[in-house]
PDB file of C-alpha atoms in Angstrom:
ATOM      1  CA  THR H 185      52.174   3.058 232.709  1.00 47.00           C
ATOM      2  CA  GLU H 186      51.073   0.966 229.756  1.00 58.00           C
ATOM      3  CA  PRO H 187      53.702  -0.961 227.778  1.00 64.00           C
ATOM      4  CA  ALA H 188      55.294   1.276 225.152  1.00 67.00           C
ATOM      5  CA  HIS H 189      55.974  -1.091 222.275  1.00 82.00           C
ATOM      6  CA  PHE H 190      53.557  -4.021 222.464  1.00 89.00           C
ATOM      7  CA  GLU H 191      50.002  -5.075 223.142  1.00 90.00           C
ATOM      8  CA  VAL H 192      48.409  -8.408 224.023  1.00 94.00           C
ATOM      9  CA  ASP H 193      44.813  -9.513 224.351  1.00 94.00           C
ATOM     10  CA  ILE H 194      43.599  -9.896 227.939  1.00 94.00           C
ATOM     11  CA  PRO H 195      41.912 -13.281 228.415  1.00 95.00           C
ATOM     12  CA  SER H 196      38.322 -13.270 229.643  1.00 94.00           C
ATOM     13  CA  GLY H 197      38.184 -13.470 233.442  1.00 94.00           C
ATOM     14  CA  TRP H 198      41.809 -12.315 233.849  1.00 96.00           C
ATOM     15  CA  GLN H 199      42.979  -8.988 235.248  1.00 95.00           C
ATOM     16  CA  LYS H 200      45.867  -6.793 234.158  1.00 94.00           C
ATOM     17  CA  HIS H 201      48.436  -4.794 236.099  1.00 92.00           C
ATOM     18  CA  TYR H 202      51.161  -2.503 234.725  1.00 88.00           C
ATOM     19  CA  THR H 203      54.363  -1.309 236.345  1.00 84.00           C
ATOM     20  CA  LYS H 204      57.408   0.415 234.863  1.00 80.00           C
ATOM     21  CA  LYS H 205      59.146  -2.975 234.697  1.00 81.00           C
ATOM     22  CA  TYR H 206      56.471  -5.421 233.535  1.00 87.00           C
ATOM     23  CA  PHE H 207      52.927  -6.075 232.362  1.00 92.00           C
ATOM     24  CA  LEU H 208      51.125  -8.712 234.427  1.00 95.00           C
ATOM     25  CA  ILE H 209      47.972 -10.668 233.579  1.00 96.00           C
ATOM     26  CA  TYR H 210      46.530 -12.865 236.304  1.00 96.00           C
ATOM     27  CA  LYS H 211      43.492 -14.839 237.339  1.00 90.00           C
ATOM     28  CA  GLY H 212      42.703 -15.001 241.040  1.00 87.00           C
ATOM     29  CA  ASP H 213      45.833 -14.738 243.176  1.00 89.00           C
ATOM     30  CA  PRO H 214      48.637 -13.115 241.117  1.00 91.00           C
ATOM     31  CA  TYR H 215      51.259 -14.855 243.273  1.00 87.00           C
ATOM     32  CA  ARG H 216      49.914 -18.318 242.359  1.00 91.00           C
ATOM     33  CA  GLN H 217      49.418 -17.941 238.590  1.00 94.00           C
ATOM     34  CA  TYR H 218      50.324 -15.188 236.185  1.00 96.00           C
ATOM     35  CA  ILE H 219      51.421 -14.255 232.678  1.00 97.00           C
ATOM     36  CA  MET H 220      54.143 -11.607 232.583  1.00 96.00           C
ATOM     37  CA  VAL H 221      55.239  -9.719 229.475  1.00 95.00           C
ATOM     38  CA  GLN H 222      58.343  -7.558 229.622  1.00 94.00           C
ATOM     39  CA  GLU H 223      60.448  -5.439 227.325  1.00 93.00           C
ATOM     40  CA  ARG H 224      63.912  -4.139 228.114  1.00 92.00           C
ATOM     41  CA  PRO H 225      66.645  -2.379 226.163  1.00 92.00           C
ATOM     42  CA  THR H 226      69.395  -4.747 225.058  1.00 94.00           C
ATOM     43  CA  ASP H 227      72.074  -2.434 226.492  1.00 93.00           C
ATOM     44  CA  LYS H 228      70.700  -2.858 230.042  1.00 93.00           C
ATOM     45  CA  PRO H 229      72.418  -5.664 231.981  1.00 94.00           C
ATOM     46  CA  PHE H 230      70.316  -8.123 233.922  1.00 95.00           C
ATOM     47  CA  LYS H 231      70.127  -7.488 237.667  1.00 95.00           C
ATOM     48  CA  HIS H 232      71.630 -10.670 239.112  1.00 96.00           C
ATOM     49  CA  SER H 233      74.085 -11.907 236.476  1.00 95.00           C
ATOM     50  CA  ASP H 234      75.056  -8.535 234.963  1.00 94.00           C
ATOM     51  CA  LYS H 235      74.860 -10.207 231.513  1.00 96.00           C
ATOM     52  CA  LEU H 236      73.405  -8.714 228.334  1.00 95.00           C
ATOM     53  CA  ILE H 237      71.263 -10.064 225.504  1.00 95.00           C
ATOM     54  CA  ASP H 238      71.925  -8.373 222.183  1.00 88.00           C
ATOM     55  CA  ALA H 239      70.460  -8.588 218.698  1.00 85.00           C
ATOM     56  CA  GLY H 240      73.496 -10.483 217.362  1.00 89.00           C
ATOM     57  CA  MET H 241      73.089 -13.428 219.747  1.00 93.00           C
ATOM     58  CA  THR H 242      71.789 -16.783 218.641  1.00 95.00           C
ATOM     59  CA  PRO H 243      68.589 -17.889 220.412  1.00 96.00           C
ATOM     60  CA  PRO H 244      70.490 -20.609 222.375  1.00 97.00           C
ATOM     61  CA  ASP H 245      73.029 -18.018 223.580  1.00 96.00           C
ATOM     62  CA  ALA H 246      70.220 -15.648 224.624  1.00 97.00           C
ATOM     63  CA  ALA H 247      68.516 -18.527 226.476  1.00 98.00           C
ATOM     64  CA  ASP H 248      71.803 -19.208 228.274  1.00 97.00           C
ATOM     65  CA  VAL H 249      71.822 -15.590 229.520  1.00 97.00           C
ATOM     66  CA  ILE H 250      68.342 -16.061 231.022  1.00 98.00           C
ATOM     67  CA  VAL H 251      69.353 -19.360 232.663  1.00 98.00           C
ATOM     68  CA  ALA H 252      72.462 -17.633 234.095  1.00 97.00           C
ATOM     69  CA  GLU H 253      70.239 -14.825 235.425  1.00 97.00           C
ATOM     70  CA  LEU H 254      67.885 -17.322 237.073  1.00 97.00           C
ATOM     71  CA  ASN H 255      70.827 -19.194 238.610  1.00 97.00           C
ATOM     72  CA  ALA H 256      72.328 -15.944 239.938  1.00 97.00           C
ATOM     73  CA  ASP H 257      69.066 -14.862 241.618  1.00 96.00           C
ATOM     74  CA  LYS H 258      69.433 -15.813 245.306  1.00 94.00           C
ATOM     75  CA  GLN H 259      65.633 -15.967 245.762  1.00 92.00           C
ATOM     76  CA  ILE H 260      65.329 -18.763 243.197  1.00 94.00           C
ATOM     77  CA  LEU H 261      66.146 -22.153 244.707  1.00 94.00           C
ATOM     78  CA  ASP H 262      66.306 -25.652 243.215  1.00 95.00           C
ATOM     79  CA  LEU H 263      66.117 -24.437 239.608  1.00 97.00           C
ATOM     80  CA  LYS H 264      65.403 -27.379 237.305  1.00 97.00           C
ATOM     81  CA  LEU H 265      65.612 -26.744 233.565  1.00 98.00           C
ATOM     82  CA  ILE H 266      63.075 -29.003 231.832  1.00 97.00           C
ATOM     83  CA  GLU H 267      63.451 -27.784 228.243  1.00 97.00           C
ATOM     84  CA  GLN H 268      65.527 -25.275 226.303  1.00 97.00           C
ATOM     85  CA  SER H 269      64.771 -24.952 222.595  1.00 98.00           C
ATOM     86  CA  ARG H 270      64.454 -22.540 219.710  1.00 97.00           C
ATOM     87  CA  ALA H 271      61.059 -20.926 219.134  1.00 97.00           C
ATOM     88  CA  THR H 272      59.488 -18.430 216.772  1.00 96.00           C
ATOM     89  CA  ILE H 273      57.376 -15.766 218.437  1.00 95.00           C
ATOM     90  CA  LYS H 274      55.253 -13.726 216.013  1.00 91.00           C
ATOM     91  CA  GLY H 275      57.812 -14.252 213.257  1.00 93.00           C
ATOM     92  CA  ASN H 276      60.782 -13.447 215.492  1.00 94.00           C
ATOM     93  CA  SER H 277      63.523 -16.008 216.078  1.00 95.00           C
ATOM     94  CA  GLY H 278      63.798 -16.696 219.787  1.00 97.00           C
ATOM     95  CA  PHE H 279      63.804 -19.396 222.417  1.00 98.00           C
ATOM     96  CA  LYS H 280      61.588 -21.301 224.805  1.00 98.00           C
ATOM     97  CA  LEU H 281      62.495 -22.374 228.330  1.00 98.00           C
ATOM     98  CA  SER H 282      60.511 -24.635 230.588  1.00 98.00           C
ATOM     99  CA  PHE H 283      61.679 -24.842 234.190  1.00 98.00           C
ATOM    100  CA  SER H 284      60.656 -25.255 237.795  1.00 97.00           C
ATOM    101  CA  TYR H 285      61.996 -23.596 240.911  1.00 96.00           C
ATOM    102  CA  ARG H 286      61.261 -22.961 244.553  1.00 95.00           C
ATOM    103  CA  LEU H 287      61.159 -19.749 246.553  1.00 90.00           C
ATOM    104  CA  SER H 288      62.591 -19.689 250.073  1.00 77.00           C
ATOM    105  CA  PRO H 289      59.225 -20.059 251.857  1.00 74.00           C
ATOM    106  CA  GLY H 290      58.902 -23.385 250.065  1.00 79.00           C
ATOM    107  CA  THR H 291      56.463 -22.663 247.247  1.00 88.00           C
ATOM    108  CA  ARG H 292      57.415 -24.478 244.034  1.00 94.00           C
ATOM    109  CA  PHE H 293      56.563 -23.000 240.635  1.00 96.00           C
ATOM    110  CA  ARG H 294      56.544 -24.211 237.039  1.00 97.00           C
ATOM    111  CA  THR H 295      57.304 -21.737 234.254  1.00 97.00           C
ATOM    112  CA  LEU H 296      57.074 -21.600 230.477  1.00 98.00           C
ATOM    113  CA  TYR H 297      59.153 -18.705 229.132  1.00 98.00           C
ATOM    114  CA  TYR H 298      59.613 -17.277 225.624  1.00 98.00           C
ATOM    115  CA  GLY H 299      62.223 -14.658 224.727  1.00 97.00           C
ATOM    116  CA  PHE H 300      63.368 -12.846 221.595  1.00 96.00           C
ATOM    117  CA  VAL H 301      65.136  -9.687 220.436  1.00 94.00           C
ATOM    118  CA  LYS H 302      63.670  -7.199 217.981  1.00 92.00           C
ATOM    119  CA  ASP H 303      65.830  -4.228 217.047  1.00 88.00           C
ATOM    120  CA  ASN H 304      67.395  -3.048 220.336  1.00 90.00           C
ATOM    121  CA  THR H 305      64.725  -4.477 222.630  1.00 92.00           C
ATOM    122  CA  TYR H 306      64.494  -7.834 224.387  1.00 95.00           C
ATOM    123  CA  PHE H 307      60.953  -9.161 224.875  1.00 96.00           C
ATOM    124  CA  SER H 308      59.881 -11.992 227.166  1.00 97.00           C
ATOM    125  CA  LEU H 309      56.570 -13.706 227.823  1.00 98.00           C
ATOM    126  CA  ARG H 310      56.322 -15.882 230.930  1.00 98.00           C
ATOM    127  CA  PHE H 311      53.616 -18.195 232.275  1.00 97.00           C
ATOM    128  CA  ASN H 312      54.185 -18.969 235.948  1.00 96.00           C
ATOM    129  CA  VAL H 313      52.059 -21.371 238.004  1.00 95.00           C
ATOM    130  CA  ALA H 314      52.388 -22.508 241.621  1.00 93.00           C
ATOM    131  CA  ALA H 315      52.840 -26.263 242.001  1.00 88.00           C
ATOM    132  CA  ASP H 316      49.519 -26.628 243.841  1.00 83.00           C
ATOM    133  CA  ARG H 317      47.709 -25.631 240.626  1.00 83.00           C
ATOM    134  CA  GLU H 318      47.408 -27.685 237.468  1.00 86.00           C
ATOM    135  CA  PHE H 319      50.030 -26.270 235.071  1.00 88.00           C
ATOM    136  CA  GLY H 320      48.277 -27.383 231.895  1.00 90.00           C
ATOM    137  CA  ARG H 321      44.844 -26.011 232.803  1.00 91.00           C
ATOM    138  CA  ASP H 322      45.486 -22.497 231.451  1.00 94.00           C
ATOM    139  CA  LEU H 323      48.383 -23.286 229.122  1.00 94.00           C
ATOM    140  CA  ASN H 324      46.091 -22.650 226.136  1.00 95.00           C
ATOM    141  CA  VAL H 325      45.314 -19.196 227.590  1.00 96.00           C
ATOM    142  CA  PHE H 326      49.045 -18.411 227.722  1.00 97.00           C
ATOM    143  CA  HIS H 327      49.506 -19.544 224.122  1.00 96.00           C
ATOM    144  CA  ALA H 328      46.562 -17.325 223.092  1.00 96.00           C
ATOM    145  CA  VAL H 329      48.271 -14.346 224.783  1.00 96.00           C
ATOM    146  CA  VAL H 330      51.560 -15.172 223.024  1.00 96.00           C
ATOM    147  CA  ASN H 331      49.725 -15.441 219.696  1.00 96.00           C
ATOM    148  CA  SER H 332      47.993 -12.094 220.314  1.00 95.00           C
ATOM    149  CA  PHE H 333      51.324 -10.302 220.925  1.00 95.00           C
ATOM    150  CA  ARG H 334      51.715  -7.378 218.546  1.00 93.00           C
ATOM    151  CA  PHE H 335      54.057  -4.430 218.220  1.00 90.00           C
ATOM    152  CA  VAL H 336      52.778  -0.890 218.628  1.00 85.00           C
ATOM    153  CA  ALA H 337      54.373   1.972 216.723  1.00 71.00           C
ATOM    154  CA  ASP H 338      56.082   4.471 218.980  1.00 58.00           C
ATOM    155  CA  SER H 339      53.895   7.586 218.786  1.00 47.00           C
ATOM    156  CA  THR H 340      56.438   9.832 220.550  1.00 45.00           C
ATOM    157  CA  GLY H 341      58.907   9.916 217.662  1.00 41.00           C
TER     158      GLY H 341
END
């Protein structure tokens, strides 16, 4: 299933994969480095924290919901928040998180995460890289994907 309400450009040499829950772009091993774009209704609670993000929240409050969700996820270990700040994503007021974490087998990851609400939908764009790869190498590719983000009119209505 293709994403219903957005499109992004696929970087040269990267592959794409869709599921009902997310849109993944990756180069090489998708478990070592990926860009994930998601949309979710604001009335759907997050899985681990049971919290909601709604259109009336300030960007810092919405960021706090995501941090609470990450902290509540038992698979995420040693979460270290590097940066939490406001950000504008394609003209939408949102937030940026930078963090690192470890999964139980021991692999450490570094993540750059943008989130924002438009109407009744929460959108997130995430760049995730395993610690054995250079984080900054494809950071410009992630920013190009973020900059290419665009909304698609719902053709079913």
